[in-house]
Coordinates of C-alpha atoms and ligand atoms in Angstrom, one line a residue:
X242 CA 32.7 6.9 97.3
X243 CA 30.1 9.6 97.9
X244 CA 30.6 12.6 100.0
X245 CA 27.7 14.2 102.0
X246 CA 27.6 18.0 101.8
X247 CA 25.3 20.4 103.7
X248 CA 23.7 23.1 101.6
X249 CA 21.3 26.0 102.1
X250 CA 18.9 27.1 99.4
X251 CA 18.4 30.9 99.6
X252 CA 16.9 33.7 97.5
X253 CA 17.1 37.4 97.2
X254 CA 14.0 38.8 95.3
X255 CA 13.5 35.4 93.8
X256 CA 17.1 35.1 92.5
X257 CA 17.9 31.6 94.0
X258 CA 21.2 30.0 94.6
X259 CA 22.5 27.0 96.5
X260 CA 24.9 28.1 99.3
X261 CA 27.7 25.9 100.5
X262 CA 30.0 26.8 103.3
X263 CA 33.3 25.9 101.6
X264 CA 35.2 26.3 104.9
X265 CA 33.4 23.2 106.2
X266 CA 33.0 21.5 102.8
X267 CA 35.8 22.3 100.4
X268 CA 34.8 21.5 96.8
X269 CA 37.1 20.4 94.0
X270 CA 35.0 21.2 91.0
X271 CA 32.4 23.9 91.7
X272 CA 31.9 24.6 88.0
X273 CA 30.6 21.0 87.3
X274 CA 28.7 21.0 90.6
X275 CA 26.9 24.3 89.7
X276 CA 25.6 22.7 86.5
X277 CA 24.5 19.5 88.2
X278 CA 22.8 21.1 91.3
X279 CA 21.2 23.9 89.4
X280 CA 19.3 21.5 87.1
X281 CA 15.5 21.8 87.8
X282 CA 14.5 18.1 87.4
X283 CA 17.7 16.2 88.2
X284 CA 19.3 18.6 90.7
X285 CA 18.1 20.9 93.5
X286 CA 17.1 23.6 91.0
X287 CA 18.6 27.1 91.2
X288 CA 20.1 30.0 89.3
X289 CA 23.6 28.8 90.3
X290 CA 25.9 27.9 93.2
X291 CA 27.5 30.2 95.8
X292 CA 30.5 29.2 97.9
X293 CA 31.1 31.0 101.2
X294 CA 34.7 30.9 102.2
X295 CA 37.4 32.4 104.5
X296 CA 39.4 35.4 103.4
X297 CA 42.7 36.9 104.4
X298 CA 41.4 40.4 103.4
X299 CA 37.9 40.4 104.6
X300 CA 35.5 38.6 107.0
X301 CA 34.4 36.1 104.4
X302 CA 34.8 35.5 100.6
X303 CA 32.2 34.7 98.0
X304 CA 32.5 32.7 94.8
X305 CA 29.5 32.6 92.5
X306 CA 28.9 30.2 89.6
X307 CA 26.1 30.6 87.1
X308 CA 23.8 27.7 86.2
X309 CA 26.0 27.0 83.1
X310 CA 29.0 26.6 85.4
X311 CA 30.7 29.9 84.4
X312 CA 32.2 31.8 87.3
X313 CA 31.0 35.5 87.8
X314 CA 32.9 38.3 89.3
X315 CA 30.0 39.5 91.5
X316 CA 26.5 38.8 92.6
X317 CA 24.4 41.4 94.4
X318 CA 21.6 39.1 95.6
X319 CA 24.0 36.5 96.8
X320 CA 26.0 39.1 98.8
X321 CA 22.8 40.0 100.8
X322 CA 22.1 36.3 101.3
X323 CA 25.6 35.7 102.5
X324 CA 25.1 38.4 105.1
X325 CA 22.1 36.6 106.4
X326 CA 23.8 33.2 106.3
X327 CA 27.0 34.1 108.2
X328 CA 25.1 36.0 110.9
X329 CA 22.3 33.5 111.5
X330 CA 24.7 30.5 111.3
X331 CA 26.7 32.2 114.1
X332 CA 29.8 32.5 111.9
X333 CA 30.0 36.1 113.0
X334 CA 28.3 38.4 115.4
X335 CA 29.2 41.5 113.4
X336 CA 26.4 43.6 111.8
X337 CA 28.9 45.1 109.4
X338 CA 30.5 42.3 107.4
X339 CA 33.2 42.6 104.7
X340 CA 33.0 40.2 101.8
X341 CA 35.9 39.5 99.4
X342 CA 34.7 38.9 95.8
X343 CA 36.5 38.7 92.4
X344 CA 35.5 42.4 91.9
X345 CA 36.8 43.6 95.2
X346 CA 35.7 43.8 98.8
X347 CA 32.0 44.7 99.4
X348 CA 30.6 45.9 102.8
X349 CA 27.4 44.5 104.0
X350 CA 25.3 46.4 106.5
X351 CA 22.9 44.0 108.2
X352 CA 19.6 45.0 109.8
X353 CA 18.9 42.5 112.6
X354 CA 15.7 42.0 114.6
X355 CA 15.6 39.4 117.4
X356 CA 18.6 37.5 115.9
X357 CA 17.1 37.5 112.4
X358 CA 18.6 39.4 109.5
X359 CA 15.6 41.2 107.9
X360 CA 17.4 43.4 105.4
X361 CA 20.9 44.0 104.0
X362 CA 22.4 47.1 102.4
X363 CA 25.5 46.4 100.3
X364 CA 28.1 49.0 99.3
X365 CA 28.5 47.8 95.7
X366 CA 31.3 50.2 94.9
X367 CA 31.7 52.6 92.0
X368 CA 30.1 51.7 88.6
X369 CA 32.2 51.9 85.4
X370 CA 30.3 53.5 82.6
X371 CA 31.7 52.0 79.4
X372 CA 29.2 53.4 76.8
X373 CA 26.5 55.8 78.0
X374 CA 24.5 55.3 74.8
X375 CA 25.2 52.9 72.1
X376 CA 23.1 51.4 69.2
X377 CA 23.3 47.7 68.6
X378 CA 21.5 45.4 66.2
X379 CA 20.1 42.0 67.1
X380 CA 17.4 39.9 65.5
X381 CA 16.7 42.5 62.9
X382 CA 16.0 45.2 65.5
X383 CA 18.1 48.2 66.6
X384 CA 18.4 48.8 70.4
X385 CA 19.8 51.7 72.2
X386 CA 21.5 50.7 75.5
X387 CA 24.0 51.7 78.2
X388 CA 27.0 49.4 78.7
X389 CA 28.5 49.5 82.2
X390 CA 30.2 47.3 84.8
X391 CA 29.0 46.8 88.4
X392 CA 32.0 44.4 88.8
X393 CA 30.3 42.3 86.1
X394 CA 29.0 43.4 82.7
X395 CA 25.6 44.8 82.0
X396 CA 23.7 46.2 79.0
X397 CA 20.7 48.3 80.1
X398 CA 18.0 49.0 77.5
X399 CA 15.1 51.4 78.3
X400 CA 11.8 50.6 76.5
X401 CA 8.4 52.1 76.4
X402 CA 6.5 48.9 77.3
X403 CA 8.3 46.0 78.9
X404 CA 5.5 43.6 77.9
X405 CA 6.5 44.0 74.3
X406 CA 9.9 42.4 74.9
X407 CA 10.2 38.7 74.0
X408 CA 13.0 38.1 76.6
X409 CA 13.5 34.4 75.9
X410 CA 14.1 35.2 72.2
X411 CA 16.2 38.4 72.4
X412 CA 18.0 37.7 75.7
X413 CA 20.5 35.1 74.4
X414 CA 21.2 37.1 71.3
X415 CA 22.2 40.2 73.2
X416 CA 24.1 38.1 75.8
X417 CA 26.3 36.8 73.1
X418 CA 26.3 39.9 70.8
X419 CA 29.8 40.3 69.2
X420 CA 30.2 43.5 71.2
X421 CA 30.6 41.3 74.3
X422 CA 33.3 38.7 73.9
X423 CA 32.8 37.7 77.5
X424 CA 29.0 37.8 77.1
X425 CA 26.9 40.2 79.2
X426 CA 23.9 40.4 81.5
X427 CA 20.9 42.2 79.8
X428 CA 18.3 44.4 81.5
X429 CA 15.1 45.7 79.8
X430 CA 13.7 48.6 81.8
X431 CA 10.4 50.6 81.7
X432 CA 10.3 53.8 83.6
X433 CA 7.2 54.0 85.8
X434 CA 8.1 57.2 87.7
X435 CA 11.3 59.2 88.1
X436 CA 12.1 57.1 91.2
X437 CA 10.6 53.7 90.2
X438 CA 11.2 51.4 87.3
X439 CA 10.1 47.9 86.1
X440 CA 13.0 45.7 85.0
X441 CA 13.3 42.2 83.5
X442 CA 16.7 40.5 83.3
X443 CA 18.4 38.0 81.1
X444 CA 21.4 36.8 83.1
X445 CA 24.6 35.7 81.5
X446 CA 25.0 32.0 82.2
X447 CA 21.6 31.6 83.8
X448 CA 19.0 33.0 81.4
X449 CA 15.9 34.6 82.8
X450 CA 16.0 35.0 86.5
X451 CA 13.5 36.6 88.9
X452 CA 16.0 39.4 89.9
X453 CA 19.5 40.5 89.6
X454 CA 21.2 42.7 92.2
X455 CA 24.0 44.0 90.1
X456 CA 21.5 44.4 87.3
X457 CA 19.3 46.5 89.5
X458 CA 22.3 48.7 90.3
X459 CA 23.2 48.9 86.6
X460 CA 19.6 49.9 85.8
X461 CA 19.6 52.7 88.4
X462 CA 23.0 54.0 87.3
X463 CA 21.9 53.9 83.6
X464 CA 18.7 55.7 84.6
X465 CA 20.7 58.6 86.0
X466 CA 23.2 58.6 83.1
X467 CA 20.3 58.7 80.6
X468 CA 18.5 61.4 82.5
X469 CA 15.5 59.2 83.2
X470 CA 15.5 58.6 87.0
X471 CA 16.7 60.1 90.2
X472 CA 19.7 58.9 92.1
X473 CA 17.5 56.8 94.5
X474 CA 15.3 54.4 92.6
X475 CA 13.1 51.4 93.4
X476 CA 13.8 48.7 90.8
X477 CA 10.9 46.3 90.6
X478 CA 11.8 42.9 89.1
X479 CA 9.8 39.7 88.5
X480 CA 10.7 38.5 92.0
X481 CA 10.3 41.8 93.9
X482 CA 11.9 45.2 94.4
X483 CA 15.3 46.5 95.5
X484 CA 16.1 50.0 96.5
X485 CA 19.2 51.4 94.8
X486 CA 21.0 54.6 95.7
X487 CA 23.8 56.0 93.6
X488 CA 25.4 58.4 96.0
X489 CA 26.3 61.8 94.5
X490 CA 28.9 62.6 97.1
X491 CA 31.1 59.4 97.0
X492 CA 30.0 57.9 93.6
X493 CA 29.2 54.5 95.2
X494 CA 26.1 52.5 94.6
X495 CA 24.1 51.1 97.6
X496 CA 21.7 48.2 97.2
X497 CA 19.1 47.5 99.9
X498 CA 16.8 44.5 100.0
X499 CA 15.9 41.3 101.8
X500 CA 17.3 37.8 101.8
X501 CA 15.4 34.6 102.4
X502 CA 16.3 31.1 103.5
X503 CA 14.2 28.5 101.7
X504 CA 15.5 25.2 103.0
X505 CA 18.6 23.3 104.1
X506 CA 19.6 19.8 103.1
X507 CA 22.4 17.3 102.5
X508 CA 23.5 16.1 99.1
X509 CA 25.8 13.3 98.2
X510 CA 28.4 14.1 95.5
Ligands
LIG627 N1 22.2 37.3 89.9 C1 23.4 38.1 90.2 C2 24.5 38.1 89.1 C3 25.1 36.8 88.9 C4 26.2 36.8 87.9 C5 25.8 37.2 86.5 N2 24.9 36.2 85.9 C6 27.1 37.3 85.7 O1 27.5 36.3 84.9 O2 27.8 38.3 85.7 C7 23.1 39.4 90.9 O3 22.2 39.4 91.8 O4 23.9 40.3 90.8

């Protein structure tokens, strides 16, 4: 017997996920469904699956599954999209929304114009710097990177020219480098100005994506740690920019950007 489920396809800076309201449509096997629905030719096509649920500690909860079915602790772009989803679907009328994630409660500040959420700022919490500067070898090359957590793991590598990086080749090797038993997200970054950088990402579990919110935050933090950028930086990714501010006073990272609804539909599973 098949089961019809409503879904919404959304993206944040081109990082696209399938959003399902799991309060209305509880799912038994989201890992399997993430793989099936993310497939470009035989599914809907996406970077993964996001479930919007209820929470005892916050207004809503988020679970995020990469395209390979692995569950992640946090997703920056999805958190902004959830802000748009819950407000525009009438699930809340609050403009400050709390979201429970596997890496803690995040606070979403919505900018609303005529009932539409145009921008969301997310309090992403405090980064954990694991290695400010480390050398690692992959594919016969030595890279210098910063290892840090934004609730999920990141390796940020500053390069002189981002166009010299063969991301499809080196991305999976760094993702699965022996230094990272749980794998990692990988960001290559070229500094354009002291408050503007170009970043490309290889995401753990999804490969190259157009943007990564936690990756943009990790990039901005690494830029400060490495003395390359100011505390407020525009991070330009393949799918567009995000503004990241690592607050000197409270140590928290704030991510600001848009969220877009692409289409809605029904699937039979
Ligand atoms: N695209 C996301 C991050 C998604 C999870 C990541 N691939 C992981 O496994 O940690 C973002 O916008 O932050």
